[in-house]
Amino acid sequence: MADIDPITLEVVTEGLISVVREMRATVFRTARSVAIYEARDFSCGLFDKAGQVVAQSEDIGSHVVPLPWSVEAALADFGEDIQPGDVILMNDPYRGGTHLNDVTIIYPVFLDGRLVFFPAVREHWSDVGGSVPGSMSGTARDIYQEGIRIPPIKIIEAGRPNKAALEILFSNMRVREERVGDFQSGITACRTAERRIGELVRRYGLETLLGCVELNLDRSEARMRARIATLPDGVFFYEDYLETFGENGLEPLLLPLRLEITGDTLKADFTGASRQVAAPVNSTLAVSAASVFITLKSVLDPKQALNQGSFRPVEVVAPLGTIVNVTHPAPAGSHGEIRKRVIACMLGALSRACPELVSGDIHRTSFHNNIGGIDPKTKKEYVHYEWSCGGNGGFLEADGPSAMAAIDWGDLHTVQSSEVLEVRYPLHVEWSRLGTDSGGPGMHSGGLGLRRSLKLVRGEASYSLLADGAVVPPFGVQGGESGATVASYLRRDGKLLPFPTPGKIGGHPIRAGDALLLQSAGGGGYGDPLERDPEVVADDAEEGYVSAETAYTIYGVVVTDEGTADAEATAARRAAIRAGRLHLTVERSDLSGYAENGPSRRRICRLNPIDAEKLGLVEGAMLELVPTTGAALRAWTRIDTDVGAGRLLLDEQGIAILGAPPGSRVQVRRLTSPGAH
């Protein structure tokens, strides 16, 4: 490796990335599913013989970063029994997968008789069987209801396809011809990679190629260590919730994070996470750890290409049998929701360590909407997978992007083509627009969520939704406020009908003429909304990004008939809002800061009745505690006459999360979600 000069290192590194780009181009041109060739819900990567990711391009981080766990599972099963011409297929979440729809092809490449690389393709197959079209049911109780589970198998062995296994798989999936086409596209992409890798070896030699891989991983590690070392040493905390529903309504599942920074290393510990449950709110260690890595890469080292070296200084602890490390037979379809919540916890903890580098919360969920049935016109099955994207969090320099892929989604298309949808399916896109008031207010506001109406034009169909953040909205940081929650509604016969369990729907029947109104979440705000430029707020109101009511009540901006901000009236209004805010004095409490709730627990905030009345809070109402630095902490109101007026009782964990020692002052505000419809 000492003989490898910097120019050769760069050329070879970019050459390997180009291999992955050509894999992607191959999938684009050959896949059969709209979700793949149009919306780009797939990823490609190149892995070394130990399973380390060595090259990727514009792929989806939530696909590529967990893939080493899949390669590791395949290696554990087959060991030395991997030969030229073998191809491994899998989707098992418990073995390093994400969710069952993400089907992975792992393709060993041998050169001079040596196993050297694994090109891999992970594609979202729009259906893999299960209880509902699209396979992702918001009411699944176990993994079997989510589709067919494929452990690592040799789907091609020594160049010979396992036709019996393929027939079993495709016979248990809806829209068979799409699944066959998607499988063939992945195989073709891997063969393309094999050919291009061979060309690189002939040009530079195998030892030089492998030496460049090792050097590139090492320098990525060194760069991440240097970035971590710029952060203050210490332990930082945050906590968030996943949503389930029991007989008495919402039963939130606690997800706490302890983030420890020591020199140039970092440890993310999710000890205390809720136990796994028989509901689609669990995910795997691969997904949870990858979410930690994705956040750190995006926050600390966003400009350089991703590979395994960046993650070497990072340790992740996710206890087995919890929502962040699920075991059989609990559902594992909620990979997008756990991923977004792990990212949220990371942002919340990092907002205390480096507030200048983080954003408000992103849009809480991957918002998996599935509509499927048999089209009476074509007499064929169809499944439409819709993931209307939400807003991203505001940050120090600017507002959060609206209806745009978040840091875990790569170049995934997030507003799907109306024309393609209407040609392929019996659906009509009535309208798509940004949601007024859906972005979290702040000095820099959170991005807006998408609002979309899909009408079934003929026949009958089944609608399922697997989402989260329908009750607990995206949080703000540095005083920023919450974005809008996720929601979906059925419009039938002119009436707008909510679903009984928001964000969790499994196989609801719809008929011709029905329309689904989809509402993705907004992003959390950054900074005090009273610090936002009044003229920018006036422009936002003019453009319809915020309503006149929000401009006045939240931003404190008085807009004139000419559409400009009245400076004098605005100053007076903002002074009145500041004066009306409730700040309480922190007092350490030996009482538990949590209450048991169904299978988990949730934070409670004990308030004197006088203080609760000032905010219009009743028993059980949600509120948030707003620190001087960092993310807002959510809790449920517990009215307690034993608490002194003007006092805020906090347990040790609450004090640590907020960084608010006894005697300090913390703002308490009612938790509301803007732009709810």
XYZ file of C-alpha atoms in Angstrom:
677
model
C 0.000 0.000 0.000
C 2.988 2.274 0.475
C 3.377 2.375 -3.305
C -0.151 3.703 -3.911
C 0.034 7.376 -4.773
C -2.813 9.831 -4.014
C -3.872 10.110 -7.656
C -4.236 6.358 -8.056
C -6.154 6.200 -4.782
C -8.665 8.792 -5.965
C -9.059 7.317 -9.444
C -9.625 3.786 -8.136
C -11.992 4.994 -5.392
C -14.080 6.917 -7.911
C -13.902 3.959 -10.261
C -15.538 1.743 -7.658
C -18.212 4.359 -7.042
C -18.782 4.459 -10.819
C -19.355 0.709 -10.737
C -22.192 1.281 -8.278
C -23.597 4.116 -10.398
C -23.730 1.804 -13.405
C -25.483 -0.800 -11.300
C -28.103 1.821 -10.487
C -28.480 2.782 -14.132
C -29.027 -0.874 -14.987
C -31.807 -1.207 -12.430
C -33.446 2.019 -13.671
C -33.607 0.680 -17.191
C -34.714 -2.869 -16.501
C -36.945 -2.990 -13.382
C -40.694 -3.514 -13.731
C -42.070 -1.815 -10.601
C -43.042 1.851 -10.582
C -41.613 2.056 -7.065
C -38.203 1.103 -8.478
C -37.844 2.503 -11.985
C -39.827 5.683 -11.371
C -39.558 6.434 -7.644
C -36.068 4.910 -7.140
C -36.852 2.843 -4.069
C -33.775 0.665 -4.418
C -30.074 0.844 -3.691
C -26.832 -0.705 -4.839
C -23.577 -1.137 -3.011
C -20.202 -2.765 -3.225
C -18.900 -4.779 -0.260
C -15.585 -6.440 0.481
C -15.288 -10.111 1.362
C -15.784 -9.291 5.063
C -19.071 -7.498 4.318
C -17.829 -3.915 4.734
C -19.452 -1.356 2.441
C -16.653 0.051 0.295
C -18.592 2.021 -2.324
C -22.042 3.461 -2.892
C -23.339 6.464 -4.805
C -26.636 8.348 -4.584
C -28.278 5.399 -2.916
C -30.691 5.304 -0.023
C -28.705 5.284 3.204
C -31.394 3.300 4.964
C -30.816 0.510 2.413
C -27.044 0.541 2.063
C -25.905 1.154 5.638
C -27.745 -1.899 7.097
C -26.532 -4.140 4.243
C -23.320 -5.279 5.997
C -25.508 -7.136 8.494
C -27.143 -8.985 5.581
C -23.798 -9.922 4.037
C -22.613 -11.054 7.470
C -25.693 -13.291 7.821
C -25.023 -14.836 4.416
C -21.387 -15.463 5.302
C -22.420 -17.006 8.621
C -24.719 -19.460 6.820
C -22.497 -20.422 3.911
C -18.965 -19.792 5.192
C -16.501 -21.291 2.730
C -19.347 -22.787 0.714
C -19.634 -19.802 -1.616
C -18.511 -20.549 -5.144
C -18.339 -18.730 -8.473
C -21.802 -18.587 -10.025
C -23.632 -18.482 -6.675
C -26.170 -15.740 -5.976
C -27.745 -15.228 -2.552
C -31.277 -13.892 -2.045
C -32.747 -12.752 1.282
C -35.112 -10.341 2.998
C -35.230 -11.673 6.575
C -35.308 -8.691 8.978
C -34.032 -10.840 11.838
C -30.935 -11.699 9.769
C -29.797 -8.201 8.836
C -32.673 -7.111 6.628
C -34.818 -4.010 6.992
C -38.420 -4.992 6.278
C -39.713 -7.859 4.170
C -40.384 -5.694 1.108
C -36.687 -4.847 0.818
C -35.434 -7.900 -1.062
C -31.652 -8.216 -1.309
C -29.487 -9.881 -3.932
C -25.888 -10.596 -2.853
C -23.573 -11.566 -5.693
C -20.101 -12.992 -4.928
C -17.364 -11.888 -7.315
C -14.265 -14.065 -7.665
C -11.029 -12.984 -9.295
C -8.123 -15.368 -9.805
C -10.032 -17.864 -7.678
C -10.344 -15.458 -4.753
C -13.568 -14.073 -3.325
C -12.961 -10.324 -3.381
C -16.245 -8.382 -3.532
C -19.979 -8.652 -3.056
C -21.998 -6.348 -5.303
C -25.475 -6.162 -3.763
C -28.854 -4.753 -4.748
C -31.644 -4.033 -2.296
C -34.973 -3.344 -4.021
C -38.339 -2.503 -2.536
C -40.655 -5.089 -4.044
C -44.118 -3.580 -3.917
C -45.596 -6.804 -2.586
C -44.101 -9.848 -0.869
C -47.342 -11.503 0.211
C -48.925 -11.151 3.612
C -52.344 -10.077 4.763
C -52.765 -6.930 2.654
C -51.777 -5.689 -0.815
C -48.406 -4.032 -0.441
C -47.578 -6.289 2.544
C -47.188 -3.384 4.992
C -50.164 -3.499 7.311
C -50.611 -1.021 10.113
C -52.415 -3.708 12.088
C -50.007 -6.645 11.673
C -49.601 -8.717 14.831
C -46.686 -10.892 13.721
C -44.110 -11.247 10.961
C -46.244 -13.764 9.056
C -48.871 -11.131 8.316
C -46.184 -8.963 6.721
C -45.238 -11.335 3.925
C -42.963 -14.213 3.034
C -39.660 -14.301 4.932
C -36.587 -15.337 2.952
C -33.489 -16.401 4.901
C -30.189 -16.263 3.026
C -30.575 -18.855 0.247
C -28.613 -19.649 -2.886
C -31.203 -18.652 -5.435
C -28.605 -19.388 -8.114
C -25.987 -22.052 -7.410
C -22.974 -22.540 -9.659
C -24.851 -20.624 -12.346
C -28.036 -22.754 -12.131
C -31.221 -20.958 -10.922
C -33.165 -22.638 -8.146
C -36.395 -22.731 -10.120
C -38.404 -24.450 -7.399
C -37.504 -21.807 -4.809
C -38.254 -18.990 -7.253
C -41.632 -20.521 -8.071
C -42.542 -20.786 -4.383
C -41.567 -17.161 -3.784
C -43.287 -15.631 -6.794
C -46.432 -17.730 -6.229
C -46.809 -16.108 -2.812
C -46.468 -12.521 -4.000
C -48.990 -10.281 -5.692
C -48.347 -8.930 -9.218
C -46.043 -11.798 -10.104
C -44.729 -10.371 -13.388
C -43.387 -7.292 -11.595
C -41.594 -9.401 -9.018
C -39.968 -11.518 -11.719
C -38.844 -8.409 -13.594
C -37.460 -6.760 -10.467
C -35.506 -9.895 -9.600
C -33.977 -10.046 -13.060
C -33.043 -6.348 -12.917
C -31.102 -6.901 -9.703
C -29.250 -9.896 -11.144
C -28.356 -7.920 -14.265
C -27.040 -5.027 -12.186
C -24.755 -7.370 -10.234
C -23.439 -8.922 -13.435
C -22.691 -5.436 -14.694
C -20.695 -4.804 -11.519
C -18.784 -8.062 -11.964
C -17.785 -7.047 -15.479
C -16.680 -3.535 -14.456
C -14.711 -4.797 -11.450
C -12.849 -7.124 -13.793
C -11.958 -4.174 -16.010
C -10.587 -2.240 -13.010
C -8.481 -5.216 -11.961
C -7.045 -5.594 -15.449
C -6.177 -1.910 -15.454
C -4.669 -1.527 -11.963
C -4.064 -5.032 -10.646
C -5.949 -6.800 -7.855
C -3.525 -5.925 -5.064
C -3.590 -2.236 -5.957
C -7.384 -2.307 -6.067
C -7.667 -3.950 -2.658
C -4.998 -1.645 -1.250
C -6.959 1.400 -2.382
C -10.075 0.019 -0.695
C -8.225 -0.375 2.584
C -6.660 3.091 2.385
C -10.002 4.676 1.605
C -11.686 2.982 4.574
C -8.842 4.084 6.846
C -9.008 7.712 5.786
C -12.787 7.759 6.200
C -12.309 6.453 9.731
C -9.674 9.111 10.455
C -11.953 11.843 9.120
C -14.889 10.737 11.286
C -12.679 10.461 14.361
C -11.435 13.990 13.759
C -15.006 15.261 13.454
C -16.156 13.489 16.635
C -13.136 14.932 18.458
C -14.438 18.457 17.768
C -17.497 17.737 19.918
C -17.423 18.300 23.670
C -16.817 15.200 25.763
C -19.807 14.260 27.847
C -23.039 12.319 28.103
C -26.136 13.655 26.371
C -29.669 12.326 26.509
C -32.923 12.442 24.628
C -36.109 10.394 24.472
C -38.961 9.990 22.025
C -41.944 7.740 21.381
C -43.449 5.288 18.909
C -47.234 5.126 18.759
C -49.481 2.153 19.448
C -53.147 2.057 20.366
C -54.877 -0.038 23.008
C -58.384 -0.233 24.382
C -58.029 3.191 25.992
C -56.386 4.923 23.051
C -52.762 5.955 22.621
C -50.134 3.781 24.289
C -46.782 5.408 23.455
C -43.620 3.314 23.483
C -40.596 4.982 25.046
C -37.292 5.175 23.162
C -34.530 6.706 25.320
C -30.991 7.454 24.132
C -27.800 7.921 26.099
C -25.124 9.401 23.841
C -21.590 9.322 25.216
C -18.774 11.215 23.504
C -15.226 10.398 24.606
C -12.385 11.863 22.601
C -12.734 10.593 19.045
C -15.294 7.864 19.809
C -19.039 7.860 20.327
C -21.451 5.400 21.939
C -25.217 5.406 21.357
C -27.023 3.361 24.011
C -30.746 2.594 23.763
C -30.962 0.655 27.027
C -34.423 1.208 28.499
C -36.217 1.079 25.150
C -39.691 -0.404 25.233
C -39.922 -4.146 24.836
C -41.020 -5.309 21.392
C -44.767 -5.541 20.892
C -47.225 -7.349 18.643
C -47.685 -4.292 16.459
C -45.752 -2.848 13.487
C -43.542 -0.510 15.521
C -40.444 -2.698 15.879
C -37.307 -2.944 13.821
C -33.926 -4.604 13.752
C -30.466 -3.945 15.112
C -29.245 -3.378 11.554
C -31.802 -0.608 11.023
C -31.271 0.998 14.431
C -27.476 1.015 14.219
C -27.578 2.237 10.632
C -29.806 5.127 11.724
C -27.178 6.209 14.237
C -24.505 6.049 11.531
C -26.627 7.955 9.005
C -27.238 10.774 11.475
C -23.568 11.125 12.360
C -22.465 11.043 8.734
C -25.019 13.700 7.813
C -24.286 15.961 10.774
C -20.511 15.622 11.014
C -19.194 14.590 7.604
C -21.860 15.220 4.942
C -19.664 15.985 1.940
C -17.533 12.862 1.589
C -18.649 9.536 0.139
C -20.019 6.939 2.512
C -18.196 3.735 3.408
C -17.686 1.469 6.402
C -14.653 3.365 7.697
C -16.830 6.239 8.869
C -18.594 3.975 11.343
C -15.629 2.344 13.050
C -15.432 4.915 15.900
C -19.109 4.361 16.767
C -20.642 1.786 19.125
C -24.378 1.089 19.271
C -26.159 -0.706 22.122
C -29.690 -1.921 21.348
C -30.997 -4.544 23.793
C -32.396 -7.708 22.245
C -36.172 -8.065 22.320
C -36.874 -4.330 22.242
C -38.413 -2.118 19.588
C -34.896 -1.325 18.312
C -33.698 -4.954 18.159
C -36.718 -7.090 17.396
C -36.829 -10.877 17.599
C -39.112 -13.494 16.077
C -42.094 -13.500 15.701
C -42.883 -9.795 16.296
C -43.603 -7.617 13.251
C -40.565 -5.853 11.790
C -42.215 -3.761 9.093
C -41.731 -0.465 10.878
C -38.148 0.041 9.755
C -38.871 3.554 8.454
C -40.552 4.579 11.671
C -37.862 3.235 14.019
C -35.247 4.735 11.722
C -36.835 8.172 11.837
C -37.220 7.914 15.616
C -33.605 6.878 16.171
C -32.556 9.805 13.983
C -34.835 12.053 16.058
C -33.227 10.866 19.297
C -29.784 11.428 17.811
C -30.722 14.949 16.714
C -32.217 15.636 20.135
C -29.094 14.505 21.984
C -26.705 16.227 19.557
C -28.703 19.444 19.865
C -27.203 19.767 23.342
C -23.679 18.974 22.123
C -23.601 20.863 18.807
C -26.828 22.817 18.226
C -25.248 24.677 15.328
C -24.940 21.440 13.328
C -28.376 19.841 13.754
C -31.883 20.516 12.524
C -35.320 20.258 14.008
C -36.978 16.870 13.816
C -37.643 15.414 10.372
C -41.033 14.114 9.327
C -41.375 11.240 11.832
C -42.250 8.428 9.425
C -41.785 6.904 5.982
C -45.584 7.116 5.600
C -46.195 3.794 3.828
C -49.547 4.011 1.985
C -50.587 0.982 -0.068
C -53.593 0.660 -2.351
C -54.217 -2.610 -4.146
C -56.798 -4.793 -5.782
C -57.836 -6.055 -9.218
C -58.405 -3.446 -11.899
C -61.775 -4.249 -13.552
C -60.516 -2.718 -16.814
C -57.421 -4.917 -17.189
C -58.525 -7.808 -14.957
C -55.034 -7.712 -13.431
C -53.715 -7.284 -9.919
C -52.093 -4.010 -8.964
C -50.413 -2.517 -5.920
C -49.634 1.178 -5.640
C -47.090 2.165 -2.989
C -47.287 5.860 -2.057
C -44.936 7.544 0.414
C -45.782 11.237 0.180
C -42.764 12.914 1.703
C -42.873 15.423 4.541
C -40.931 18.450 5.671
C -37.414 18.492 7.069
C -36.330 20.369 10.153
C -35.221 23.969 10.088
C -31.548 24.556 10.844
C -29.176 27.374 11.762
C -28.677 28.682 8.247
C -32.096 28.226 6.624
C -35.611 26.826 6.649
C -36.075 23.081 6.288
C -36.831 21.760 2.780
C -40.483 21.016 2.069
C -41.846 17.670 0.812
C -38.327 16.420 0.248
C -36.344 13.288 1.057
C -34.694 13.358 4.464
C -31.127 12.360 5.295
C -31.933 8.636 5.288
C -33.544 8.557 1.840
C -30.795 9.376 -0.657
C -32.219 10.380 -4.049
C -35.556 8.662 -3.548
C -38.300 10.463 -5.465
C -40.760 11.712 -2.897
C -43.512 13.225 -5.019
C -44.464 10.461 -7.384
C -45.507 11.136 -10.957
C -49.249 11.640 -11.359
C -49.052 10.680 -15.024
C -47.347 7.353 -14.389
C -49.667 6.551 -11.508
C -52.808 7.250 -13.523
C -51.596 5.219 -16.508
C -50.647 2.181 -14.419
C -53.455 2.102 -11.835
C -57.192 2.867 -11.554
C -56.364 6.007 -9.587
C -56.667 9.729 -10.210
C -54.532 12.340 -8.467
C -57.058 15.069 -7.719
C -54.469 17.474 -6.351
C -51.071 17.706 -4.695
C -49.991 20.733 -2.678
C -47.950 21.873 0.284
C -49.792 22.036 3.599
C -50.291 25.548 4.913
C -48.981 25.864 8.498
C -47.549 22.329 8.420
C -43.937 23.418 9.011
C -42.830 23.913 12.606
C -42.591 27.634 13.438
C -39.128 28.921 14.200
C -36.520 31.539 13.427
C -35.990 29.126 10.567
C -39.166 27.167 10.030
C -39.510 23.474 9.403
C -40.327 22.360 5.886
C -43.933 21.872 4.844
C -45.583 18.507 4.448
C -47.349 17.309 1.316
C -51.119 17.109 0.940
C -52.415 14.751 -1.752
C -55.798 13.417 -2.803
C -55.966 10.030 -4.550
C -59.314 8.946 -5.983
C -60.215 5.370 -6.885
C -61.881 5.672 -10.294
C -63.137 2.112 -10.765
C -63.574 -1.148 -8.923
C -62.829 -1.902 -5.317
C -59.527 -1.831 -3.484
C -57.850 -2.267 -0.134
C -56.039 0.569 1.659
C -53.346 0.108 4.279
C -51.151 2.598 6.095
C -48.096 1.935 8.218
C -46.909 5.216 9.696
C -46.094 6.958 12.938
C -46.155 10.512 14.230
C -49.926 10.776 13.920
C -50.224 11.929 17.553
C -46.763 13.056 18.670
C -45.563 15.703 16.196
C -42.007 16.506 15.019
C -40.150 18.536 17.654
C -38.319 21.824 17.311
C -34.884 22.770 18.623
C -33.466 25.955 20.122
C -36.993 27.138 20.926
C -38.488 26.086 17.592
C -41.992 24.641 17.603
C -43.576 21.431 16.336
C -44.427 20.540 12.771
C -47.712 18.980 11.692
C -48.507 15.350 12.371
C -49.124 12.625 9.809
C -52.744 11.890 8.891
C -54.939 10.217 6.314
C -58.672 10.505 5.738
C -61.281 8.811 3.603
C -63.596 11.090 1.640
C -66.796 9.243 0.816
C -70.072 10.751 -0.392
C -68.800 14.230 0.398
C -67.858 13.396 3.988
C -64.323 13.390 5.403
C -63.929 10.324 7.614
C -60.976 9.777 9.975
C -59.644 6.303 10.652
C -60.001 4.941 14.214
C -56.270 4.343 14.768
C -54.341 7.194 13.127
C -51.296 6.051 11.200
C -52.141 2.356 11.599
C -54.566 0.931 9.009
C -54.762 -2.614 7.685
C -56.784 -3.522 4.597
C -59.567 -0.945 4.813
C -62.005 -1.482 1.883
C -62.516 1.419 -0.525
C -64.769 1.673 -3.574
C -64.979 3.642 -6.797
C -65.501 7.331 -6.065
C -63.742 7.218 -2.706
C -60.737 9.480 -2.246
C -57.848 9.175 0.192
C -56.481 12.432 1.567
C -52.862 11.935 2.576
C -51.097 14.359 4.915
C -47.380 13.951 5.499
C -45.764 15.544 8.524
C -43.874 18.820 8.591
C -40.412 19.467 9.964
C -39.648 20.922 13.383
C -38.649 24.564 13.647
C -35.221 25.928 14.588
C -34.959 28.883 16.937
C -37.586 31.130 18.502
C -40.310 32.005 15.954
C -40.347 35.535 17.402
C -36.823 35.916 15.965
C -37.949 35.272 12.386
C -37.686 38.268 10.066
C -41.189 39.850 10.020
C -40.997 40.533 6.280
C -40.181 36.880 5.642
C -43.250 35.916 7.674
C -45.352 38.346 5.633
C -44.002 36.774 2.439
C -44.795 33.309 3.821
C -48.368 34.409 4.444
C -48.605 35.850 0.937
C -47.363 32.574 -0.555
C -49.731 30.491 1.582
C -46.961 28.751 3.531
C -48.451 30.083 6.776
C -51.907 31.414 7.524
C -52.571 34.950 8.707
C -53.636 33.460 12.041
C -50.306 31.656 12.531
C -48.389 34.732 11.444
C -50.143 36.684 14.188
C -50.508 34.166 17.035
C -47.196 32.265 16.721
C -44.810 34.569 14.882
C -46.314 37.752 16.323
C -46.369 39.465 12.941
C -49.119 41.906 12.016
C -49.558 41.847 8.242
C -50.986 44.947 6.559
C -53.541 44.976 3.764
C -50.622 45.549 1.390
C -49.022 42.274 2.503
C -46.126 43.794 4.429
C -45.279 43.601 8.129
C -46.422 46.496 10.334
C -43.192 47.062 12.276
C -44.677 48.909 15.256
C -47.675 46.611 15.691
C -45.453 43.555 15.259
C -43.032 44.732 17.963
C -45.949 45.233 20.356
C -47.476 41.865 19.513
C -44.173 40.030 20.002
C -43.602 41.720 23.351
C -47.045 40.543 24.445
C -46.323 36.937 23.382
C -43.020 36.919 25.270
C -44.670 38.295 28.379
C -47.322 35.585 28.209
C -44.912 32.666 28.140
C -44.800 30.460 31.213
C -41.368 29.773 32.744
C -41.097 27.551 35.803
C -38.223 27.003 38.230
C -36.669 23.539 38.106
C -36.793 21.520 41.298
C -35.200 18.084 41.626
C -37.707 15.345 42.449
C -37.179 11.854 43.817
C -40.484 10.788 42.309
C -40.423 8.821 39.063
C -40.661 10.986 35.983
C -42.637 8.275 34.190
C -46.005 6.554 34.396
C -46.695 3.010 33.232
C -48.828 2.965 30.099
C -49.777 -0.299 28.393
C -46.623 -2.175 27.369
C -44.309 0.770 28.050
C -44.191 4.055 29.950
C -44.344 7.743 29.214
C -42.925 10.854 30.811
C -45.256 12.836 33.051
C -44.916 16.426 34.157
C -46.431 17.307 37.528
C -47.869 20.816 37.526
C -49.651 22.937 40.057
C -53.287 23.503 38.977
C -52.656 27.244 38.699
C -49.794 26.740 36.243
C -51.735 24.144 34.258
C -54.687 26.508 33.955
C -52.453 29.260 32.553
C -51.675 27.021 29.593
C -55.129 25.490 29.302
C -53.758 22.070 30.218
C -55.950 19.308 31.581
C -54.946 15.951 33.043
C -53.241 13.850 30.370
C -52.735 16.694 27.894
C -49.416 16.782 26.067
C -46.935 19.542 26.781
C -43.307 20.256 26.076
C -40.435 21.603 28.104
C -38.264 24.032 26.186
C -34.614 24.343 27.239
C -32.317 27.229 26.467
C -30.197 24.911 24.325
C -31.429 21.767 22.658
C -34.631 20.016 21.699
C -38.025 20.302 23.344
C -38.862 17.442 25.721
C -42.365 15.979 25.533
C -44.475 14.920 28.522
C -48.062 14.314 29.598
C -49.673 16.604 32.168
C -50.189 15.339 35.718
C -52.025 17.955 37.790
C -50.759 17.791 41.368
C -51.753 20.093 44.221
C -48.629 19.059 46.136
C -46.449 20.854 43.580
C -45.823 24.476 44.391
C -46.997 27.104 41.922
C -44.180 28.235 39.667
C -42.260 24.984 40.238
C -41.242 22.336 37.699
C -40.484 18.958 39.259
C -37.951 16.948 37.259
C -36.286 13.611 37.862
C -32.559 13.184 37.255
C -33.152 12.000 33.697
C -35.310 15.009 32.866
C -32.693 17.366 34.271
C -30.011 15.639 32.194
C -32.026 15.743 28.973
C -32.761 19.449 29.298
C -29.409 20.425 30.785
C -31.443 22.401 33.306
C -30.064 22.195 36.861
C -32.241 22.934 39.902
C -32.951 26.629 40.190
C -32.843 27.238 36.427
C -35.884 28.372 34.491
C -37.530 26.295 31.762
C -40.357 27.317 29.464
C -43.425 25.080 29.536
C -45.838 25.213 26.627
C -48.832 23.315 25.445
C -47.985 20.876 22.680
C -49.967 21.611 19.575
C -49.523 20.426 16.020
C -50.092 23.049 13.313
C -51.677 22.444 9.954
C -53.636 19.410 11.055
C -55.904 19.354 7.966
